[in-house]
PDB file of C-alpha atoms and ligand atoms in Angstrom:
ATOM      1  CA  UNK A 285     -12.232   3.525  16.977  1.00  0.00           C
ATOM      2  CA  UNK A 286     -12.704   7.151  15.954  1.00  0.00           C
ATOM      3  CA  UNK A 287     -15.004   8.138  13.116  1.00  0.00           C
ATOM      4  CA  UNK A 288     -12.145   9.237  10.911  1.00  0.00           C
ATOM      5  CA  UNK A 289     -10.389   5.936  11.487  1.00  0.00           C
ATOM      6  CA  UNK A 290     -13.537   4.095  10.592  1.00  0.00           C
ATOM      7  CA  UNK A 291     -13.966   6.025   7.363  1.00  0.00           C
ATOM      8  CA  UNK A 292     -10.324   5.360   6.515  1.00  0.00           C
ATOM      9  CA  UNK A 293     -10.901   1.652   7.022  1.00  0.00           C
ATOM     10  CA  UNK A 294     -13.980   1.660   4.821  1.00  0.00           C
ATOM     11  CA  UNK A 295     -12.104   3.554   2.137  1.00  0.00           C
ATOM     12  CA  UNK A 296      -9.250   1.052   2.222  1.00  0.00           C
ATOM     13  CA  UNK A 297     -11.615  -1.842   1.953  1.00  0.00           C
ATOM     14  CA  UNK A 298     -13.402  -0.302  -0.991  1.00  0.00           C
ATOM     15  CA  UNK A 299     -10.020   0.262  -2.649  1.00  0.00           C
ATOM     16  CA  UNK A 300      -9.224  -3.381  -2.088  1.00  0.00           C
ATOM     17  CA  UNK A 301     -12.454  -4.167  -3.878  1.00  0.00           C
ATOM     18  CA  UNK A 302     -13.739  -6.388  -1.127  1.00  0.00           C
ATOM     19  CA  UNK A 303     -17.005  -6.573   0.664  1.00  0.00           C
ATOM     20  CA  UNK A 304     -16.931  -6.970   4.389  1.00  0.00           C
ATOM     21  CA  UNK A 305     -17.109 -10.714   4.187  1.00  0.00           C
ATOM     22  CA  UNK A 306     -13.390 -11.335   3.490  1.00  0.00           C
ATOM     23  CA  UNK A 307     -14.491 -12.849   0.189  1.00  0.00           C
ATOM     24  CA  UNK A 308     -11.526 -11.530  -1.700  1.00  0.00           C
ATOM     25  CA  UNK A 309      -8.744 -12.990   0.419  1.00  0.00           C
ATOM     26  CA  UNK A 310      -7.988 -16.477  -0.740  1.00  0.00           C
ATOM     27  CA  UNK A 311      -8.752 -16.218  -4.429  1.00  0.00           C
ATOM     28  CA  UNK A 312      -5.594 -15.782  -6.445  1.00  0.00           C
ATOM     29  CA  UNK A 313      -3.191 -17.092  -3.842  1.00  0.00           C
ATOM     30  CA  UNK A 314      -3.333 -20.564  -5.278  1.00  0.00           C
ATOM     31  CA  UNK A 315      -2.986 -19.319  -8.854  1.00  0.00           C
ATOM     32  CA  UNK A 316       0.250 -17.695  -7.849  1.00  0.00           C
ATOM     33  CA  UNK A 317       1.552 -20.607  -5.817  1.00  0.00           C
ATOM     34  CA  UNK A 318       1.381 -23.007  -8.758  1.00  0.00           C
ATOM     35  CA  UNK A 319       2.466 -20.637 -11.470  1.00  0.00           C
ATOM     36  CA  UNK A 320       6.265 -20.867 -11.776  1.00  0.00           C
ATOM     37  CA  UNK A 321       6.425 -17.929 -14.189  1.00  0.00           C
ATOM     38  CA  UNK A 322       4.228 -15.609 -12.123  1.00  0.00           C
ATOM     39  CA  UNK A 323       5.501 -16.336  -8.655  1.00  0.00           C
ATOM     40  CA  UNK A 324       8.985 -14.753  -8.792  1.00  0.00           C
ATOM     41  CA  UNK A 325       7.551 -11.715 -10.573  1.00  0.00           C
ATOM     42  CA  UNK A 326       4.825 -11.226  -7.970  1.00  0.00           C
ATOM     43  CA  UNK A 327       7.460 -11.543  -5.259  1.00  0.00           C
ATOM     44  CA  UNK A 328       9.717  -9.006  -6.950  1.00  0.00           C
ATOM     45  CA  UNK A 329       6.838  -6.535  -7.348  1.00  0.00           C
ATOM     46  CA  UNK A 330       5.947  -7.075  -3.704  1.00  0.00           C
ATOM     47  CA  UNK A 331       9.517  -6.400  -2.548  1.00  0.00           C
ATOM     48  CA  UNK A 332       9.614  -3.133  -4.498  1.00  0.00           C
ATOM     49  CA  UNK A 333       6.174  -2.170  -3.243  1.00  0.00           C
ATOM     50  CA  UNK A 334       7.176  -2.850   0.355  1.00  0.00           C
ATOM     51  CA  UNK A 335      10.271  -0.642   0.058  1.00  0.00           C
ATOM     52  CA  UNK A 336       8.032   2.408  -0.365  1.00  0.00           C
ATOM     53  CA  UNK A 337       5.933   1.503   2.683  1.00  0.00           C
ATOM     54  CA  UNK A 338       9.076   0.970   4.691  1.00  0.00           C
ATOM     55  CA  UNK A 339      10.788   4.223   3.664  1.00  0.00           C
ATOM     56  CA  UNK A 340       7.699   6.383   4.285  1.00  0.00           C
ATOM     57  CA  UNK A 341       6.964   4.851   7.655  1.00  0.00           C
ATOM     58  CA  UNK A 342      10.537   5.258   8.878  1.00  0.00           C
ATOM     59  CA  UNK A 343      10.502   8.864   7.695  1.00  0.00           C
ATOM     60  CA  UNK A 344       7.218   9.526   9.511  1.00  0.00           C
ATOM     61  CA  UNK A 345       8.441   7.749  12.629  1.00  0.00           C
ATOM     62  CA  UNK A 346      11.457  10.040  12.835  1.00  0.00           C
ATOM     63  CA  UNK A 347       9.459  13.200  12.222  1.00  0.00           C
ATOM     64  CA  UNK A 348       6.547  12.507  14.553  1.00  0.00           C
ATOM     65  CA  UNK A 349       8.296  13.305  17.871  1.00  0.00           C
ATOM     66  CA  UNK A 350       9.188  16.776  16.545  1.00  0.00           C
ATOM     67  CA  UNK A 351       5.640  17.585  15.511  1.00  0.00           C
ATOM     68  CA  UNK A 352       2.971  18.915  17.798  1.00  0.00           C
ATOM     69  CA  UNK A 353      -0.023  17.618  15.995  1.00  0.00           C
ATOM     70  CA  UNK A 354      -3.019  16.182  17.737  1.00  0.00           C
ATOM     71  CA  UNK A 355      -4.245  14.680  14.463  1.00  0.00           C
ATOM     72  CA  UNK A 356      -1.100  12.667  14.031  1.00  0.00           C
ATOM     73  CA  UNK A 357      -1.243   8.929  13.838  1.00  0.00           C
ATOM     74  CA  UNK A 358      -1.389   6.943  17.040  1.00  0.00           C
ATOM     75  CA  UNK A 359       2.162   5.946  17.997  1.00  0.00           C
ATOM     76  CA  UNK A 360       0.795   2.620  19.103  1.00  0.00           C
ATOM     77  CA  UNK A 361       0.635   1.516  15.470  1.00  0.00           C
ATOM     78  CA  UNK A 362       4.354   2.044  15.035  1.00  0.00           C
ATOM     79  CA  UNK A 363       5.046   0.055  18.186  1.00  0.00           C
ATOM     80  CA  UNK A 364       2.799  -2.720  16.925  1.00  0.00           C
ATOM     81  CA  UNK A 365       4.707  -2.807  13.685  1.00  0.00           C
ATOM     82  CA  UNK A 366       7.900  -3.584  15.600  1.00  0.00           C
ATOM     83  CA  UNK A 367       6.327  -6.585  17.265  1.00  0.00           C
ATOM     84  CA  UNK A 368       4.697  -8.072  14.161  1.00  0.00           C
ATOM     85  CA  UNK A 369       6.391 -11.219  13.008  1.00  0.00           C
ATOM     86  CA  UNK A 370       4.503 -12.598  10.036  1.00  0.00           C
ATOM     87  CA  UNK A 371       5.353 -10.915   6.761  1.00  0.00           C
ATOM     88  CA  UNK A 372       1.766 -10.354   5.681  1.00  0.00           C
ATOM     89  CA  UNK A 373       0.725  -9.006   9.097  1.00  0.00           C
ATOM     90  CA  UNK A 374       3.755  -6.727   9.101  1.00  0.00           C
ATOM     91  CA  UNK A 375       3.063  -5.232   5.705  1.00  0.00           C
ATOM     92  CA  UNK A 376      -0.677  -4.983   6.152  1.00  0.00           C
ATOM     93  CA  UNK A 377       0.059  -2.976   9.309  1.00  0.00           C
ATOM     94  CA  UNK A 378       2.577  -0.918   7.325  1.00  0.00           C
ATOM     95  CA  UNK A 379       0.033  -0.363   4.541  1.00  0.00           C
ATOM     96  CA  UNK A 380      -2.508   0.740   7.108  1.00  0.00           C
ATOM     97  CA  UNK A 381      -0.079   3.225   8.701  1.00  0.00           C
ATOM     98  CA  UNK A 382       0.838   4.431   5.212  1.00  0.00           C
ATOM     99  CA  UNK A 383      -2.831   4.997   4.357  1.00  0.00           C
ATOM    100  CA  UNK A 384      -3.327   6.790   7.658  1.00  0.00           C
ATOM    101  CA  UNK A 385      -0.381   9.097   6.994  1.00  0.00           C
ATOM    102  CA  UNK A 386      -1.949   9.840   3.596  1.00  0.00           C
ATOM    103  CA  UNK A 387      -5.553   9.887   4.753  1.00  0.00           C
ATOM    104  CA  UNK A 388      -6.118  13.581   3.971  1.00  0.00           C
ATOM    105  CA  UNK A 389      -4.987  12.951   0.403  1.00  0.00           C
ATOM    106  CA  UNK A 390      -7.329   9.999   0.156  1.00  0.00           C
ATOM    107  CA  UNK A 391     -10.198  12.136   1.465  1.00  0.00           C
ATOM    108  CA  UNK A 392      -9.125  15.139  -0.638  1.00  0.00           C
ATOM    109  CA  UNK A 393      -8.546  17.319   2.416  1.00  0.00           C
ATOM    110  CA  UNK A 394      -5.720  19.628   3.393  1.00  0.00           C
ATOM    111  CA  UNK A 395      -2.584  17.669   4.411  1.00  0.00           C
ATOM    112  CA  UNK A 396      -1.578  17.812   8.075  1.00  0.00           C
ATOM    113  CA  UNK A 397       1.951  18.736   9.202  1.00  0.00           C
ATOM    114  CA  UNK A 398       3.246  15.208   9.117  1.00  0.00           C
ATOM    115  CA  UNK A 399       2.029  14.559   5.589  1.00  0.00           C
ATOM    116  CA  UNK A 400       3.431  17.874   4.348  1.00  0.00           C
ATOM    117  CA  UNK A 401       6.866  16.857   5.608  1.00  0.00           C
ATOM    118  CA  UNK A 402       6.736  13.274   4.403  1.00  0.00           C
ATOM    119  CA  UNK A 403       5.094  13.843   1.008  1.00  0.00           C
ATOM    120  CA  UNK A 404       8.053  14.966  -1.148  1.00  0.00           C
ATOM    121  CA  UNK A 405      10.217  11.967  -0.216  1.00  0.00           C
ATOM    122  CA  UNK A 406       7.249   9.657  -0.459  1.00  0.00           C
ATOM    123  CA  UNK A 407       6.397  10.762  -3.990  1.00  0.00           C
ATOM    124  CA  UNK A 408       9.998  10.250  -5.072  1.00  0.00           C
ATOM    125  CA  UNK A 409       9.946   6.732  -3.605  1.00  0.00           C
ATOM    126  CA  UNK A 410       6.656   5.996  -5.375  1.00  0.00           C
ATOM    127  CA  UNK A 411       7.939   7.217  -8.755  1.00  0.00           C
ATOM    128  CA  UNK A 412      11.020   5.037  -8.261  1.00  0.00           C
ATOM    129  CA  UNK A 413       8.759   2.113  -7.517  1.00  0.00           C
ATOM    130  CA  UNK A 414       6.889   2.559 -10.802  1.00  0.00           C
ATOM    131  CA  UNK A 415      10.179   2.998 -12.636  1.00  0.00           C
ATOM    132  CA  UNK A 416      11.640  -0.204 -11.187  1.00  0.00           C
ATOM    133  CA  UNK A 417       8.504  -2.295 -11.506  1.00  0.00           C
ATOM    134  CA  UNK A 418       8.120  -1.743 -15.232  1.00  0.00           C
ATOM    135  CA  UNK A 419      10.984  -3.970 -16.517  1.00  0.00           C
ATOM    136  CA  UNK A 420       9.921  -7.101 -14.583  1.00  0.00           C
ATOM    137  CA  UNK A 421       6.310  -6.552 -15.659  1.00  0.00           C
ATOM    138  CA  UNK A 422       7.255  -6.125 -19.304  1.00  0.00           C
ATOM    139  CA  UNK A 423       9.509  -9.134 -19.207  1.00  0.00           C
ATOM    140  CA  UNK A 424       6.745 -11.187 -17.601  1.00  0.00           C
ATOM    141  CA  UNK A 425       4.203 -10.105 -20.221  1.00  0.00           C
ATOM    142  CA  UNK A 426       6.652 -11.003 -22.949  1.00  0.00           C
ATOM    143  CA  UNK A 427       7.448 -14.420 -21.536  1.00  0.00           C
ATOM    144  CA  UNK A 428       3.810 -15.237 -20.822  1.00  0.00           C
ATOM    145  CA  UNK A 429       2.744 -14.039 -24.305  1.00  0.00           C
ATOM    146  CA  UNK A 430       0.361 -11.406 -22.993  1.00  0.00           C
ATOM    147  CA  UNK A 431      -0.064  -7.699 -23.559  1.00  0.00           C
ATOM    148  CA  UNK A 432      -1.482  -5.102 -21.173  1.00  0.00           C
ATOM    149  CA  UNK A 433      -0.776  -1.831 -22.954  1.00  0.00           C
ATOM    150  CA  UNK A 434      -2.966   0.261 -20.657  1.00  0.00           C
ATOM    151  CA  UNK A 435      -1.220  -1.016 -17.542  1.00  0.00           C
ATOM    152  CA  UNK A 436       2.251  -0.407 -18.980  1.00  0.00           C
ATOM    153  CA  UNK A 437       1.230   3.057 -20.196  1.00  0.00           C
ATOM    154  CA  UNK A 438      -0.040   3.891 -16.730  1.00  0.00           C
ATOM    155  CA  UNK A 439       3.041   2.564 -14.969  1.00  0.00           C
ATOM    156  CA  UNK A 440       5.223   4.620 -17.311  1.00  0.00           C
ATOM    157  CA  UNK A 441       3.155   7.728 -16.679  1.00  0.00           C
ATOM    158  CA  UNK A 442       3.140   7.231 -12.902  1.00  0.00           C
ATOM    159  CA  UNK A 443       6.931   6.871 -12.924  1.00  0.00           C
ATOM    160  CA  UNK A 444       7.091  10.531 -13.985  1.00  0.00           C
ATOM    161  CA  UNK A 445       3.999  11.844 -12.189  1.00  0.00           C
ATOM    162  CA  UNK A 446       4.638  14.936 -10.057  1.00  0.00           C
ATOM    163  CA  UNK A 447       1.056  15.355  -8.806  1.00  0.00           C
ATOM    164  CA  UNK A 448      -0.120  14.113  -5.409  1.00  0.00           C
ATOM    165  CA  UNK A 449      -2.462  11.776  -7.275  1.00  0.00           C
ATOM    166  CA  UNK A 450       0.490   9.405  -7.716  1.00  0.00           C
ATOM    167  CA  UNK A 451      -0.018   8.450  -4.058  1.00  0.00           C
ATOM    168  CA  UNK A 452      -3.492   7.122  -4.834  1.00  0.00           C
ATOM    169  CA  UNK A 453      -2.150   5.260  -7.862  1.00  0.00           C
ATOM    170  CA  UNK A 454       0.324   3.622  -5.500  1.00  0.00           C
ATOM    171  CA  UNK A 455      -2.266   2.792  -2.816  1.00  0.00           C
ATOM    172  CA  UNK A 456      -4.534   1.291  -5.480  1.00  0.00           C
ATOM    173  CA  UNK A 457      -1.781  -0.502  -7.368  1.00  0.00           C
ATOM    174  CA  UNK A 458      -2.169  -3.995  -5.806  1.00  0.00           C
ATOM    175  CA  UNK A 459      -5.795  -3.902  -6.908  1.00  0.00           C
ATOM    176  CA  UNK A 460      -5.148  -2.515 -10.417  1.00  0.00           C
ATOM    177  CA  UNK A 461      -2.434  -5.111 -10.948  1.00  0.00           C
ATOM    178  CA  UNK A 462      -4.705  -7.898  -9.801  1.00  0.00           C
ATOM    179  CA  UNK A 463      -7.487  -6.692 -12.078  1.00  0.00           C
ATOM    180  CA  UNK A 464      -5.124  -6.845 -15.049  1.00  0.00           C
ATOM    181  CA  UNK A 465      -3.042  -9.887 -14.157  1.00  0.00           C
ATOM    182  CA  UNK A 466      -4.806 -11.972 -11.489  1.00  0.00           C
ATOM    183  CA  UNK A 467      -1.921 -14.433 -11.327  1.00  0.00           C
ATOM    184  CA  UNK A 468       0.311 -11.603 -10.064  1.00  0.00           C
ATOM    185  CA  UNK A 469      -1.833 -10.934  -7.029  1.00  0.00           C
ATOM    186  CA  UNK A 470       0.239  -9.454  -4.238  1.00  0.00           C
ATOM    187  CA  UNK A 471      -0.142 -10.212  -0.556  1.00  0.00           C
ATOM    188  CA  UNK A 472      -3.318  -8.978   1.110  1.00  0.00           C
ATOM    189  CA  UNK A 473      -2.297  -5.492   2.202  1.00  0.00           C
ATOM    190  CA  UNK A 474      -5.796  -4.784   3.526  1.00  0.00           C
ATOM    191  CA  UNK A 475      -5.740  -7.700   5.953  1.00  0.00           C
ATOM    192  CA  UNK A 476      -5.408  -5.488   9.048  1.00  0.00           C
ATOM    193  CA  UNK A 477      -8.003  -2.989   7.793  1.00  0.00           C
ATOM    194  CA  UNK A 478     -10.464  -5.823   7.260  1.00  0.00           C
ATOM    195  CA  UNK A 479      -9.743  -7.334  10.655  1.00  0.00           C
ATOM    196  CA  UNK A 480     -10.227  -3.946  12.330  1.00  0.00           C
ATOM    197  CA  UNK A 481     -13.501  -3.215  10.584  1.00  0.00           C
ATOM    198  CA  UNK A 482     -14.828  -6.634  11.439  1.00  0.00           C
ATOM    199  CA  UNK A 483     -13.788  -6.152  15.048  1.00  0.00           C
ATOM    200  CA  UNK A 484     -11.427  -9.100  14.963  1.00  0.00           C
ATOM    201  CA  UNK A 485      -8.469  -6.954  15.937  1.00  0.00           C
ATOM    202  CA  UNK A 486      -8.726  -4.058  18.361  1.00  0.00           C
ATOM    203  CA  UNK A 487      -6.127  -1.922  16.698  1.00  0.00           C
ATOM    204  CA  UNK A 488      -3.154  -4.130  17.238  1.00  0.00           C
ATOM    205  CA  UNK A 489      -2.190  -7.534  16.017  1.00  0.00           C
ATOM    206  CA  UNK A 490      -0.248  -8.088  19.236  1.00  0.00           C
ATOM    207  CA  UNK A 491      -3.399  -8.239  21.329  1.00  0.00           C
ATOM    208  CA  UNK A 492      -5.206 -10.788  19.196  1.00  0.00           C
TER     209      UNK A 492
HETATM  210  C1  NAG B1007       1.166  21.686  21.403  1.00  0.00           C
HETATM  211  O1  NAG B1007       0.132  22.521  20.920  1.00  0.00           O
HETATM  212  C2  NAG B1007      -0.855  22.836  21.896  1.00  0.00           C
HETATM  213  C3  NAG B1007      -1.964  23.615  21.195  1.00  0.00           C
HETATM  214  O2  NAG B1007      -1.469  24.494  20.248  1.00  0.00           O
HETATM  215  C4  NAG B1007      -0.188  23.627  23.027  1.00  0.00           C
HETATM  216  O3  NAG B1007      -1.153  23.936  24.022  1.00  0.00           O
HETATM  217  C5  NAG B1007       0.923  22.766  23.647  1.00  0.00           C
HETATM  218  O4  NAG B1007       1.615  23.507  24.632  1.00  0.00           O
HETATM  219  C6  NAG B1007       1.913  22.339  22.545  1.00  0.00           C
HETATM  220  N1  NAG B1007       2.875  21.376  23.109  1.00  0.00           N
HETATM  221  C7  NAG B1007       4.176  21.416  22.831  1.00  0.00           C
HETATM  222  C8  NAG B1007       5.009  20.335  23.444  1.00  0.00           C
HETATM  223  O5  NAG B1007       4.667  22.244  22.077  1.00  0.00           O
HETATM  224  C1  NAG B1008      -4.933   3.667 -16.087  1.00  0.00           C
HETATM  225  O1  NAG B1008      -5.104   4.974 -15.618  1.00  0.00           O
HETATM  226  C2  NAG B1008      -6.405   5.506 -15.840  1.00  0.00           C
HETATM  227  C3  NAG B1008      -6.394   6.946 -15.419  1.00  0.00           C
HETATM  228  O2  NAG B1008      -5.857   7.099 -14.135  1.00  0.00           O
HETATM  229  C4  NAG B1008      -7.405   4.668 -15.087  1.00  0.00           C
HETATM  230  O3  NAG B1008      -8.710   5.157 -15.282  1.00  0.00           O
HETATM  231  C5  NAG B1008      -7.320   3.229 -15.547  1.00  0.00           C
HETATM  232  O4  NAG B1008      -8.197   2.410 -14.784  1.00  0.00           O
HETATM  233  C6  NAG B1008      -5.902   2.719 -15.407  1.00  0.00           C
HETATM  234  N1  NAG B1008      -5.821   1.384 -15.961  1.00  0.00           N
HETATM  235  C7  NAG B1008      -4.984   0.450 -15.480  1.00  0.00           C
HETATM  236  C8  NAG B1008      -5.032  -0.841 -16.153  1.00  0.00           C
HETATM  237  O5  NAG B1008      -4.217   0.652 -14.543  1.00  0.00           O
END
């Protein structure tokens, strides 16, 4: 594992708000499973969230062969994605690839060629995500007799955000949502990052 990959992993784990001991994994899963109001909403948010991961990764996959960039993401991760069967493993791999593609943004460095090409479409997809996620969230808050004005204000603002910072808002969204509405916890997108940092996986789920 290279140093930059290791720092990316640590960054992801800090974004997830977890220590290294996998403490954060199981917590709200049960809350969601037994909450008939929350479950379909969490699933809808997850579907919308996953669409962005999917679109960006496919875009990057198609652009990579045309780029001559030694910094570019290891193609192995894309191949692994194709062989991942479980939904959570698939999307935690996708989230990891997504974070890698955006790692210069996360580290506030100059974007590489791949990111420069992918970024405009990615930001559009992210704004669309925030646009589409607002109605189900508002409806859920209404039906569960709760208010989260700061969250809704942020989601509304992000839906129109032109700055690159919207990418970080997206990467951090599962965590901000969970902090506000624990019963809407999404799947564990940092599962692969945690497994890698703990040395459980060697870079690929397939070789576990
Ligand atoms: C890629 O870039 C390196 C360094 O600039 C160069 O030596 C190599 O020939 C390039 N490869 C292709 C396929 O363009
Ligand atoms: C809303 O956005 C602000 C500024 O980015 C941030 O500090 C705050 O934590 C966010 N709150 C929620 C609930 O997302």
